[in-house]
């Protein structure tokens, strides 16, 4: 399974970015997908997940600003980020599970990460 994340960059506070995750060898229509982020000196943390059926879950810090989605036909997942803040600066990773729902499981496969930097 290979995951390729893209779409990161430098943006001013209040701006928007859309991250994309392309998968090969895994099917987002049957497996849950997640976005995680890791800021310098911090552990990697969950940002958002979406189950195979489309149910979503968000970290409290991004609720109302970020939206996770997927396109099963293209085997792509997305993270639309709006109202970006300096504290959103991190490397963002997409990951996929081997289960249709997250339900306490951990991702099995990880992408390489894409840097998001938000300037104040």
PDB file of C-alpha atoms in Angstrom:
ATOM      1  CA  UNK A   1       0.000   0.000   0.000  1.00  0.00           C
ATOM      2  CA  UNK A   2       1.318   3.426  -0.921  1.00  0.00           C
ATOM      3  CA  UNK A   3      -0.106   6.760   0.115  1.00  0.00           C
ATOM      4  CA  UNK A   4       0.965  10.037  -1.452  1.00  0.00           C
ATOM      5  CA  UNK A   5       0.043  13.248   0.331  1.00  0.00           C
ATOM      6  CA  UNK A   6       0.259  16.611  -1.392  1.00  0.00           C
ATOM      7  CA  UNK A   7      -1.056  20.146  -1.201  1.00  0.00           C
ATOM      8  CA  UNK A   8       0.917  21.558   1.685  1.00  0.00           C
ATOM      9  CA  UNK A   9       2.565  24.937   1.591  1.00  0.00           C
ATOM     10  CA  UNK A  10       2.966  28.323   3.210  1.00  0.00           C
ATOM     11  CA  UNK A  11      -0.161  30.336   3.911  1.00  0.00           C
ATOM     12  CA  UNK A  12      -1.046  33.350   5.993  1.00  0.00           C
ATOM     13  CA  UNK A  13      -3.221  33.048   9.054  1.00  0.00           C
ATOM     14  CA  UNK A  14      -6.870  32.929   8.050  1.00  0.00           C
ATOM     15  CA  UNK A  15      -6.060  31.313   4.730  1.00  0.00           C
ATOM     16  CA  UNK A  16      -7.031  27.973   3.268  1.00  0.00           C
ATOM     17  CA  UNK A  17      -5.335  24.897   1.895  1.00  0.00           C
ATOM     18  CA  UNK A  18      -6.585  21.591   0.576  1.00  0.00           C
ATOM     19  CA  UNK A  19      -4.494  18.503   1.157  1.00  0.00           C
ATOM     20  CA  UNK A  20      -4.882  15.461  -1.069  1.00  0.00           C
ATOM     21  CA  UNK A  21      -3.994  11.836  -0.469  1.00  0.00           C
ATOM     22  CA  UNK A  22      -3.732   9.355  -3.319  1.00  0.00           C
ATOM     23  CA  UNK A  23      -3.782   5.657  -2.481  1.00  0.00           C
ATOM     24  CA  UNK A  24      -2.598   2.623  -4.341  1.00  0.00           C
ATOM     25  CA  UNK A  25      -3.039  -0.892  -3.052  1.00  0.00           C
ATOM     26  CA  UNK A  26      -5.765   0.147  -0.638  1.00  0.00           C
ATOM     27  CA  UNK A  27      -9.379   0.985  -1.199  1.00  0.00           C
ATOM     28  CA  UNK A  28     -10.865   3.945   0.595  1.00  0.00           C
ATOM     29  CA  UNK A  29     -14.336   2.643  -0.146  1.00  0.00           C
ATOM     30  CA  UNK A  30     -13.815  -0.217   2.335  1.00  0.00           C
ATOM     31  CA  UNK A  31     -11.186   1.153   4.728  1.00  0.00           C
ATOM     32  CA  UNK A  32     -11.171   4.119   7.040  1.00  0.00           C
ATOM     33  CA  UNK A  33      -8.826   7.013   6.276  1.00  0.00           C
ATOM     34  CA  UNK A  34      -7.292   9.597   8.542  1.00  0.00           C
ATOM     35  CA  UNK A  35      -5.249  12.759   8.563  1.00  0.00           C
ATOM     36  CA  UNK A  36      -2.702  13.288  11.329  1.00  0.00           C
ATOM     37  CA  UNK A  37      -0.206  16.029  12.026  1.00  0.00           C
ATOM     38  CA  UNK A  38       3.054  16.417  13.864  1.00  0.00           C
ATOM     39  CA  UNK A  39       4.471  19.753  14.930  1.00  0.00           C
ATOM     40  CA  UNK A  40       8.171  20.103  15.808  1.00  0.00           C
ATOM     41  CA  UNK A  41       8.883  18.629  19.220  1.00  0.00           C
ATOM     42  CA  UNK A  42       5.399  17.176  19.530  1.00  0.00           C
ATOM     43  CA  UNK A  43       3.934  13.748  19.025  1.00  0.00           C
ATOM     44  CA  UNK A  44       1.827  12.946  16.008  1.00  0.00           C
ATOM     45  CA  UNK A  45      -1.833  13.667  16.652  1.00  0.00           C
ATOM     46  CA  UNK A  46      -5.101  12.842  14.986  1.00  0.00           C
ATOM     47  CA  UNK A  47      -6.701  15.626  12.945  1.00  0.00           C
ATOM     48  CA  UNK A  48      -9.657  13.914  11.284  1.00  0.00           C
ATOM     49  CA  UNK A  49     -10.893  10.510  10.200  1.00  0.00           C
ATOM     50  CA  UNK A  50     -13.532   9.249   7.822  1.00  0.00           C
ATOM     51  CA  UNK A  51     -14.997   5.757   7.877  1.00  0.00           C
ATOM     52  CA  UNK A  52     -15.791   3.724   4.793  1.00  0.00           C
ATOM     53  CA  UNK A  53     -19.414   4.757   5.088  1.00  0.00           C
ATOM     54  CA  UNK A  54     -18.537   8.429   5.311  1.00  0.00           C
ATOM     55  CA  UNK A  55     -18.842   9.082   9.037  1.00  0.00           C
ATOM     56  CA  UNK A  56     -16.321  11.671  10.161  1.00  0.00           C
ATOM     57  CA  UNK A  57     -14.525  12.575  13.358  1.00  0.00           C
ATOM     58  CA  UNK A  58     -12.432  15.649  14.137  1.00  0.00           C
ATOM     59  CA  UNK A  59     -10.033  16.828  16.765  1.00  0.00           C
ATOM     60  CA  UNK A  60     -11.612  19.576  18.845  1.00  0.00           C
ATOM     61  CA  UNK A  61      -8.957  22.028  17.698  1.00  0.00           C
ATOM     62  CA  UNK A  62     -10.050  21.815  14.043  1.00  0.00           C
ATOM     63  CA  UNK A  63     -13.809  21.342  14.320  1.00  0.00           C
ATOM     64  CA  UNK A  64     -15.663  23.839  12.193  1.00  0.00           C
ATOM     65  CA  UNK A  65     -12.528  24.753  10.235  1.00  0.00           C
ATOM     66  CA  UNK A  66     -11.356  21.503   8.611  1.00  0.00           C
ATOM     67  CA  UNK A  67     -13.332  19.062   6.495  1.00  0.00           C
ATOM     68  CA  UNK A  68     -12.248  15.546   5.619  1.00  0.00           C
ATOM     69  CA  UNK A  69     -13.689  13.897   2.540  1.00  0.00           C
ATOM     70  CA  UNK A  70     -12.951  11.160   0.058  1.00  0.00           C
ATOM     71  CA  UNK A  71     -13.666  10.186  -3.509  1.00  0.00           C
ATOM     72  CA  UNK A  72     -14.034   6.426  -3.655  1.00  0.00           C
ATOM     73  CA  UNK A  73     -14.020   6.327  -7.440  1.00  0.00           C
ATOM     74  CA  UNK A  74     -10.630   8.054  -7.544  1.00  0.00           C
ATOM     75  CA  UNK A  75      -9.327   6.450  -4.358  1.00  0.00           C
ATOM     76  CA  UNK A  76      -8.481   9.899  -3.056  1.00  0.00           C
ATOM     77  CA  UNK A  77      -8.908  11.540   0.327  1.00  0.00           C
ATOM     78  CA  UNK A  78      -8.870  15.243   1.076  1.00  0.00           C
ATOM     79  CA  UNK A  79      -8.502  17.619   3.974  1.00  0.00           C
ATOM     80  CA  UNK A  80      -9.957  21.051   3.325  1.00  0.00           C
ATOM     81  CA  UNK A  81      -8.484  23.488   5.829  1.00  0.00           C
ATOM     82  CA  UNK A  82      -9.962  26.929   6.358  1.00  0.00           C
ATOM     83  CA  UNK A  83      -9.290  29.616   8.900  1.00  0.00           C
ATOM     84  CA  UNK A  84      -5.740  28.384   9.322  1.00  0.00           C
ATOM     85  CA  UNK A  85      -3.851  29.438  12.434  1.00  0.00           C
ATOM     86  CA  UNK A  86      -0.121  29.470  13.228  1.00  0.00           C
ATOM     87  CA  UNK A  87      -0.711  26.580  15.617  1.00  0.00           C
ATOM     88  CA  UNK A  88      -1.854  24.461  12.661  1.00  0.00           C
ATOM     89  CA  UNK A  89       1.738  24.473  11.404  1.00  0.00           C
ATOM     90  CA  UNK A  90       2.888  20.866  11.176  1.00  0.00           C
ATOM     91  CA  UNK A  91       3.706  18.016   8.857  1.00  0.00           C
ATOM     92  CA  UNK A  92       0.418  16.446   7.826  1.00  0.00           C
ATOM     93  CA  UNK A  93       0.163  12.741   7.144  1.00  0.00           C
ATOM     94  CA  UNK A  94      -2.570  10.698   5.573  1.00  0.00           C
ATOM     95  CA  UNK A  95      -3.042   7.173   6.803  1.00  0.00           C
ATOM     96  CA  UNK A  96      -5.327   4.282   6.088  1.00  0.00           C
ATOM     97  CA  UNK A  97      -6.682   1.540   8.262  1.00  0.00           C
ATOM     98  CA  UNK A  98      -7.403  -2.058   7.411  1.00  0.00           C
ATOM     99  CA  UNK A  99     -10.858  -1.735   8.915  1.00  0.00           C
ATOM    100  CA  UNK A 100     -13.947   0.072   7.634  1.00  0.00           C
ATOM    101  CA  UNK A 101     -14.234   2.061  10.853  1.00  0.00           C
ATOM    102  CA  UNK A 102     -11.623   3.574  13.130  1.00  0.00           C
ATOM    103  CA  UNK A 103     -13.270   2.230  16.316  1.00  0.00           C
ATOM    104  CA  UNK A 104     -10.135   2.270  18.421  1.00  0.00           C
ATOM    105  CA  UNK A 105      -7.840   0.869  15.761  1.00  0.00           C
ATOM    106  CA  UNK A 106      -4.593   2.429  14.647  1.00  0.00           C
ATOM    107  CA  UNK A 107      -3.687   3.146  11.019  1.00  0.00           C
ATOM    108  CA  UNK A 108      -1.731   0.434   9.229  1.00  0.00           C
ATOM    109  CA  UNK A 109      -0.244   2.473   6.392  1.00  0.00           C
ATOM    110  CA  UNK A 110       1.159   6.002   6.325  1.00  0.00           C
ATOM    111  CA  UNK A 111       2.002   8.495   3.633  1.00  0.00           C
ATOM    112  CA  UNK A 112       5.194  10.519   3.591  1.00  0.00           C
ATOM    113  CA  UNK A 113       3.738  13.756   4.945  1.00  0.00           C
ATOM    114  CA  UNK A 114       3.321  17.245   3.558  1.00  0.00           C
ATOM    115  CA  UNK A 115       4.425  20.426   5.328  1.00  0.00           C
ATOM    116  CA  UNK A 116       1.860  23.071   6.218  1.00  0.00           C
ATOM    117  CA  UNK A 117       3.207  26.364   7.512  1.00  0.00           C
ATOM    118  CA  UNK A 118       0.890  29.132   8.674  1.00  0.00           C
ATOM    119  CA  UNK A 119       2.414  32.544   9.181  1.00  0.00           C
ATOM    120  CA  UNK A 120       0.981  35.101  11.565  1.00  0.00           C
TER     121      UNK A 120
END
